[in-house]
Structures are given as C-alpha cells and as structure tokens.
Short mmCIF file of C-alpha atoms in Angstrom, two decimals:
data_model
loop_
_atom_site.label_atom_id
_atom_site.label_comp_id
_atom_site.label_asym_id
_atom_site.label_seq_id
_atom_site.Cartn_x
_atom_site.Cartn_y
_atom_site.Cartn_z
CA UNK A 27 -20.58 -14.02 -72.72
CA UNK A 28 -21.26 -16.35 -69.81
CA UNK A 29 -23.77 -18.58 -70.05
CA UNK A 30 -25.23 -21.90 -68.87
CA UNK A 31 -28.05 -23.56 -71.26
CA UNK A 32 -30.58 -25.77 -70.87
CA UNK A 33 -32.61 -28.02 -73.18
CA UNK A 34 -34.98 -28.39 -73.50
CA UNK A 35 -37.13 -25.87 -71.57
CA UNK A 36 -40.50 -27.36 -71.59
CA UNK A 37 -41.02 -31.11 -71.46
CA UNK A 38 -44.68 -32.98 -71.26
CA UNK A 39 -43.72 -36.77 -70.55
CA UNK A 40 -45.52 -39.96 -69.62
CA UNK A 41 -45.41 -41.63 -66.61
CA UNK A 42 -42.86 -44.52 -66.84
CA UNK A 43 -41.09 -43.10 -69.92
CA UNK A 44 -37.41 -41.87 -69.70
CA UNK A 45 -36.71 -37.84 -69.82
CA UNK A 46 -33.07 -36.32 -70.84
CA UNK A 47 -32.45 -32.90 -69.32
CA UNK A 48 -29.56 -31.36 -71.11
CA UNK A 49 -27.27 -28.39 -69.49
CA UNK A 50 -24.07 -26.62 -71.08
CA UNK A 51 -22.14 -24.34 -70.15
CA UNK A 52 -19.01 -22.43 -71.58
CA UNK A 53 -16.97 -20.80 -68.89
CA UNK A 54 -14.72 -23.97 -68.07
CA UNK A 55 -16.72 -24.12 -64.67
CA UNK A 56 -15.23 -27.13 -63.00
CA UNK A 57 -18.46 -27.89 -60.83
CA UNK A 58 -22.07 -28.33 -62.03
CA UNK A 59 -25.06 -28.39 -60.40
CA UNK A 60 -28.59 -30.00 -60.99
CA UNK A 61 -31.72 -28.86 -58.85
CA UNK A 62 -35.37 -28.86 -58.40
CA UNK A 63 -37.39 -26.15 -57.56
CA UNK A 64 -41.11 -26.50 -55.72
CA UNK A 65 -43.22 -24.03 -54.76
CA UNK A 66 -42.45 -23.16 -50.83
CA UNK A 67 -39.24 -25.40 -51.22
CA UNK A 68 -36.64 -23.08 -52.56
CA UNK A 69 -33.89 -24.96 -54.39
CA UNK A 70 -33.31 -28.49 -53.71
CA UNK A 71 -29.66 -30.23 -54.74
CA UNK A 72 -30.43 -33.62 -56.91
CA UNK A 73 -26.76 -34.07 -57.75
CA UNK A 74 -23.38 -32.22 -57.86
CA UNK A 75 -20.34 -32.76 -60.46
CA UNK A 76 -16.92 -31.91 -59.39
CA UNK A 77 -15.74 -32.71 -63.09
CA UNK A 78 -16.09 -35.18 -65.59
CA UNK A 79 -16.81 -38.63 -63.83
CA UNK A 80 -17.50 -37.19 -60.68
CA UNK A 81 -20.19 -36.39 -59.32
CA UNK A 82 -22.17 -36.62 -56.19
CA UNK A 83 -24.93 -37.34 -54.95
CA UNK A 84 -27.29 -33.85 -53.05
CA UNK A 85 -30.25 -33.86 -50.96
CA UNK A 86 -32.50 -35.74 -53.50
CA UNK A 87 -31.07 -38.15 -55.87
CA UNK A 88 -33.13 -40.55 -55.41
CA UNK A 89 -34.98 -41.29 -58.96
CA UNK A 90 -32.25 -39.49 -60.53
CA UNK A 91 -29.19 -40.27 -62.37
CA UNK A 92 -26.54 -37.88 -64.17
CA UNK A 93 -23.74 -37.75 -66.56
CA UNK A 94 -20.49 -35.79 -67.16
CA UNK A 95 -18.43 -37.14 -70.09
CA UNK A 96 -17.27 -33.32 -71.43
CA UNK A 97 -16.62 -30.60 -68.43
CA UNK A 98 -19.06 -28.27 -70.41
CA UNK A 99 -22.16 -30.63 -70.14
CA UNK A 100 -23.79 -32.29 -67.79
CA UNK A 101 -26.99 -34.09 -68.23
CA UNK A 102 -29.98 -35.42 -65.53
CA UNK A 103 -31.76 -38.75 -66.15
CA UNK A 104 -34.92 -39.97 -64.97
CA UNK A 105 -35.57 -43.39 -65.75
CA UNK A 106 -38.93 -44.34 -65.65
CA UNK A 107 -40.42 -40.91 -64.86
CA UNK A 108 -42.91 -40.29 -61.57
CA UNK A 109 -45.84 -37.92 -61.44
CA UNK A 110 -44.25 -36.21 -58.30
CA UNK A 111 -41.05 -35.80 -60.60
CA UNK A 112 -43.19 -32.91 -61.98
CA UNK A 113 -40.91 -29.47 -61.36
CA UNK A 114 -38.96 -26.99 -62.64
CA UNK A 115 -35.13 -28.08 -63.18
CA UNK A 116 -32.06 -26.11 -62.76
CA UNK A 117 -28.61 -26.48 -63.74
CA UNK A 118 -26.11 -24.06 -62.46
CA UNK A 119 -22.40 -23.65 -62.44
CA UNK A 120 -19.66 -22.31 -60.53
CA UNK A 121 -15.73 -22.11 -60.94
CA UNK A 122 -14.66 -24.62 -58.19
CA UNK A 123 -16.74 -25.06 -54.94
CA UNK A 124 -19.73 -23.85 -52.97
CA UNK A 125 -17.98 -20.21 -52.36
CA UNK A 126 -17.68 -19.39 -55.95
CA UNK A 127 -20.74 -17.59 -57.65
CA UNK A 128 -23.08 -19.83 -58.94
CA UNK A 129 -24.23 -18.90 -62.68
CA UNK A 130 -27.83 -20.76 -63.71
CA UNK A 131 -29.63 -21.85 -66.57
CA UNK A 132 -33.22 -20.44 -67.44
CA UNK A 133 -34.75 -23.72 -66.26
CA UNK A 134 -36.89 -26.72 -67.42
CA UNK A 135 -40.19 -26.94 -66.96
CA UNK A 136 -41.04 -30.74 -65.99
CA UNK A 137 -44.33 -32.09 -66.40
CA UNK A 138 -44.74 -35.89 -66.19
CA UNK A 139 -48.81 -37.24 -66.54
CA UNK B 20 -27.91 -31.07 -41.38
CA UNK B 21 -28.21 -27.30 -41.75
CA UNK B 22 -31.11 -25.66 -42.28
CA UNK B 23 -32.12 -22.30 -43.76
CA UNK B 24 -35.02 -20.60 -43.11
CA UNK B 25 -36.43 -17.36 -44.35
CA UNK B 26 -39.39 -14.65 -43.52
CA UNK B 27 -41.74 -13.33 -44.75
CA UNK B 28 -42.47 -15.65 -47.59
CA UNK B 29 -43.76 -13.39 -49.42
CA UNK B 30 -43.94 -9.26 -49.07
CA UNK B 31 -45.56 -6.48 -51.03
CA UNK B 32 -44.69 -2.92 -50.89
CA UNK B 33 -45.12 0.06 -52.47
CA UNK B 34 -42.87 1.46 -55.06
CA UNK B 35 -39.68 3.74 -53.11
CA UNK B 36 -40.19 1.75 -49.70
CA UNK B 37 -37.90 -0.08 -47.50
CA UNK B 38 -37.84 -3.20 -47.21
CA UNK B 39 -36.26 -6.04 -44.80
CA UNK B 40 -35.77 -9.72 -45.66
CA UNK B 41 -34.66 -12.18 -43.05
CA UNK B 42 -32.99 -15.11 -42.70
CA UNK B 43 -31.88 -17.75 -40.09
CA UNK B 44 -29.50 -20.87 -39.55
CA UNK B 45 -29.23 -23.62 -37.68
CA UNK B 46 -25.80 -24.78 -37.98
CA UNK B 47 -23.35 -21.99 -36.01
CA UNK B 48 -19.86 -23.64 -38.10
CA UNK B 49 -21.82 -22.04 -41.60
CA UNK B 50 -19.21 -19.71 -42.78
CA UNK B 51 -20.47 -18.37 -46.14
CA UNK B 52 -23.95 -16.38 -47.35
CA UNK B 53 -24.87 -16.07 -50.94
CA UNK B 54 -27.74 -14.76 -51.87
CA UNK B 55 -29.53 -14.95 -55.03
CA UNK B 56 -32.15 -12.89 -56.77
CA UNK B 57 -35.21 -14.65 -59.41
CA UNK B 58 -37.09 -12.52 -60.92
CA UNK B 59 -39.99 -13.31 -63.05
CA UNK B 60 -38.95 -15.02 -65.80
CA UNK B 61 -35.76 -15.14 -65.47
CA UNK B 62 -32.65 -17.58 -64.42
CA UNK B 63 -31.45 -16.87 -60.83
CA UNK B 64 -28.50 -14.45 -59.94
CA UNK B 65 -26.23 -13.91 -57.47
CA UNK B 66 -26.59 -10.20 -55.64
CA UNK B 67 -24.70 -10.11 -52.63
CA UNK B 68 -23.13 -12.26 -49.88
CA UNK B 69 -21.18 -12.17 -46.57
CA UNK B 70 -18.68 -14.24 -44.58
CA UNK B 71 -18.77 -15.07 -40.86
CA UNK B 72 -16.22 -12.79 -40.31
CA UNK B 73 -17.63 -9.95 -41.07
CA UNK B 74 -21.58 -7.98 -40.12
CA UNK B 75 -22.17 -5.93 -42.92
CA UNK B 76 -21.72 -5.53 -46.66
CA UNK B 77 -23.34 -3.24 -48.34
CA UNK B 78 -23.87 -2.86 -52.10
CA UNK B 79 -25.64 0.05 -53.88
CA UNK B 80 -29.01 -0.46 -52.27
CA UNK B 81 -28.73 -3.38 -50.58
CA UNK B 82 -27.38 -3.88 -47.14
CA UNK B 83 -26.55 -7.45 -46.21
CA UNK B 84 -26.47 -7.84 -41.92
CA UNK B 85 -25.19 -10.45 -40.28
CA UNK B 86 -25.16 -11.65 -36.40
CA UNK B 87 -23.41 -14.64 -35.57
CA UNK B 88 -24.55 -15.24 -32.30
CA UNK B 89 -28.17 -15.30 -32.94
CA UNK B 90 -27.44 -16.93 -36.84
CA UNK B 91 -29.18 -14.55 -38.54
CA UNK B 92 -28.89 -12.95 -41.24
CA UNK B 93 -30.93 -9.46 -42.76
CA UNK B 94 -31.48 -8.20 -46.20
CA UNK B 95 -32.45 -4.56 -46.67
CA UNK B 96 -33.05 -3.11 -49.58
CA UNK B 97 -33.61 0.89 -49.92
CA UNK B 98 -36.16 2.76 -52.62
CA UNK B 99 -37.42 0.08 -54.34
CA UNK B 100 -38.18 -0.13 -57.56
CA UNK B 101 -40.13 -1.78 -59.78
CA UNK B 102 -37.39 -4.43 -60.93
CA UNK B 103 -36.91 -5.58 -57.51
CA UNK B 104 -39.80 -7.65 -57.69
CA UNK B 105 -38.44 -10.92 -57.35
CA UNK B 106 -37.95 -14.14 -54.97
CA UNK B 107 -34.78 -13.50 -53.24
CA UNK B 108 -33.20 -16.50 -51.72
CA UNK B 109 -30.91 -16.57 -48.82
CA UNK B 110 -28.35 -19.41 -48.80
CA UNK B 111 -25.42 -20.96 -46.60
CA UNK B 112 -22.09 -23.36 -46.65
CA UNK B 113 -19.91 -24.81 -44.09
CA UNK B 114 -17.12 -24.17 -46.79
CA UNK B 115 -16.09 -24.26 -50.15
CA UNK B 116 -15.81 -27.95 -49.75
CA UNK B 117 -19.90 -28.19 -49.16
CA UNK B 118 -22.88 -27.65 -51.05
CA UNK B 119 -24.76 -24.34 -50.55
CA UNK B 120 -28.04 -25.20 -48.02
CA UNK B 121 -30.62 -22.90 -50.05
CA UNK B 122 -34.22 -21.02 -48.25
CA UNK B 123 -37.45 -21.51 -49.47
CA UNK B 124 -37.09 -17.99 -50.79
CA UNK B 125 -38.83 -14.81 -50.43
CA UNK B 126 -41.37 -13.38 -53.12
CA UNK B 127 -41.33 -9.48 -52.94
CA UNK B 128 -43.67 -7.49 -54.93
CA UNK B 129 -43.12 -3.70 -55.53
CA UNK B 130 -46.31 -2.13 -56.46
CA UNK B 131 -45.61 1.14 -58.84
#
C-alpha cells in the first residue's frame, strides 16, 4: 500500500522555539517534497530532495532547513519558529522528477503563537 | 519564473451539472500539466494531466483541454457528484528536470 506519512499532524508551538516536521514514505520514491499551503496561495515549494544529501532549495526556504539521511524520510526544520510560519505542511513524493505522479501526506497543521 | 493561474476560485453547482475549470500560463516552453484533486479532509491526488503535445485527454468524466498558443488549459468535468467537491489544482513543469509551478487552486462545491 502506498503511502507517505506525516508526524505529527497538529503542532501548537511558541514563537522562537524549534519545530520537527517528520515525513516517510515507503515506495523507494527517489525525490521528496516539502510545501506550504495558504489560503488563496495554492502549494508553495519550501525545499526539494533528489535523494539522501541532496536537496534543494524551492520557492520559499527561507526560515527553513531539511534533512535526508534514509531515502524513506525526510524531515523540515524551523529553527526559531515565526508567527507567519503558521500553515499547513505537506510532504509529497514522486519516483524521480517533476513528471512522475506526486503521492502526498495528509498534512500538518502548523500553528506557532 | 512561470506562473500559474486559475479561475474561478471558487464555484458552486448543483448536483449532475457541468462544470469548467480554467487555467493559464505564462511561460510558453512548460511542457507538462498535472493536476491534482483535495478534497475535504483529505491528502491531495493526482487526477489527470496532459503534455504539450497533445489537446485533449479525457478520463471517465473529466476532460482535460489544452491550447498552446493561448497557454491555457480547461478542466471539465460532466454530472457531478457529490464527491467532486473539492479544490482542484492545476499545475505545470518545464520538464522532468524542474519543479512543478502549482495554482492557487479552485474550490468547487456540488450542492446535492
């Protein structure tokens, strides 16, 4: 069954303090994908891995940092969390590049006070 | 950079209509158009897409349209139901080298 997980789903953080967003995924996808979603914005890139220890930086990575040590997880980073960090997060996956399907996770619910 | 752009934002119809989602472009070397389906809920999903070489696919209800000289794009889905309620998002890539450039998505409601 192919699937793409996310922990966790709903976070409440302080301004300033650090936030882990998790995301696995167990088809052997070679690229991972983080993004924010805002109302009226669609789906905004933060970062893109090609594989372990390589990743990219998308449309927004500013504030952001990520980490691929296994091919199956891939985690975001916000150090020192910011009120306008407040969204919903989603990881996705695809096989290789941009023209494969890309299979998400259910999303994290971000808010940061 | 490219840009995506999609209308209406949001659309509400009733239960068995027609229904026509658009979508337009900016930069004329995009080659590839996924589109993805959230519905309320629930994690996003690919439905359909279409390559610049090509100005219609078509699968089970939906019919994906695509001009290249004007870069736009059309969704149309027949007899809605209830389950197509949804945000549908329109989305576009140079290649498979690139990232996919996504729309602000469009929120359909089908009321039963």
């Amino acid at each position: 069954d192919m699937k793409v997980t996310q922990m966790p789903r709903y976070l409440i953080k302080r301004m300033g303090e650090n936030v882990l967003l998790e995301c696995g995924q167990d088809m052997s996808h070679e690229t991972m994908y983080w993004y924010r979603q805002d109302p009226g914005l669609g789906l905004q890139l933060i970062y893109i891995s090609y594989d372990v220890d390589s990743n990219s930086e998308g449309d927004i990575p500013k504030g952001y940092r990520v980490s691929r040590k296994k091919r199956e997880h891939f985690s975001l980073i916000l150090d020192s969390a910011k009120t306008n960090q407040t969204s919903v997060y989603f990881c996705a996956s695809s096989l290789e590049g941009a023209e494969d399907t890309q299979y998400f996770g259910p999303g994290t619910r971000l808010l940061v006070l | 950079g490219e840009q995506v752009e999609q209308l209406p934002s949001s659309l509400i119809v009733q239960e068995g209509a027609s229904v026509l989602i658009n979508c337009s472009y900016t930069d004329s070397a995009s080659v590839y158009f996924p589109w993805y389906k959230q519905e309320p809920g629930k994690r996003l999903q690919f439905i359909i897409d279409i390559r610049s070489n090509m100005e219609r696919k078509q699968t089970q209800r939906l019919t994906l349209l695509f001009d290249k000289k004007t870069k736009h794009l059309s969704l149309h889905i027949t007899a809605t139901q209830p389950g197509d309620s949804a945000i549908y998002f329109c989305s576009a890539s140079l290649d498979s080298n690139y990232q996919l450039i996504w729309g602000s998505g469009t929120k359909l409601i089908i009321k039963p």
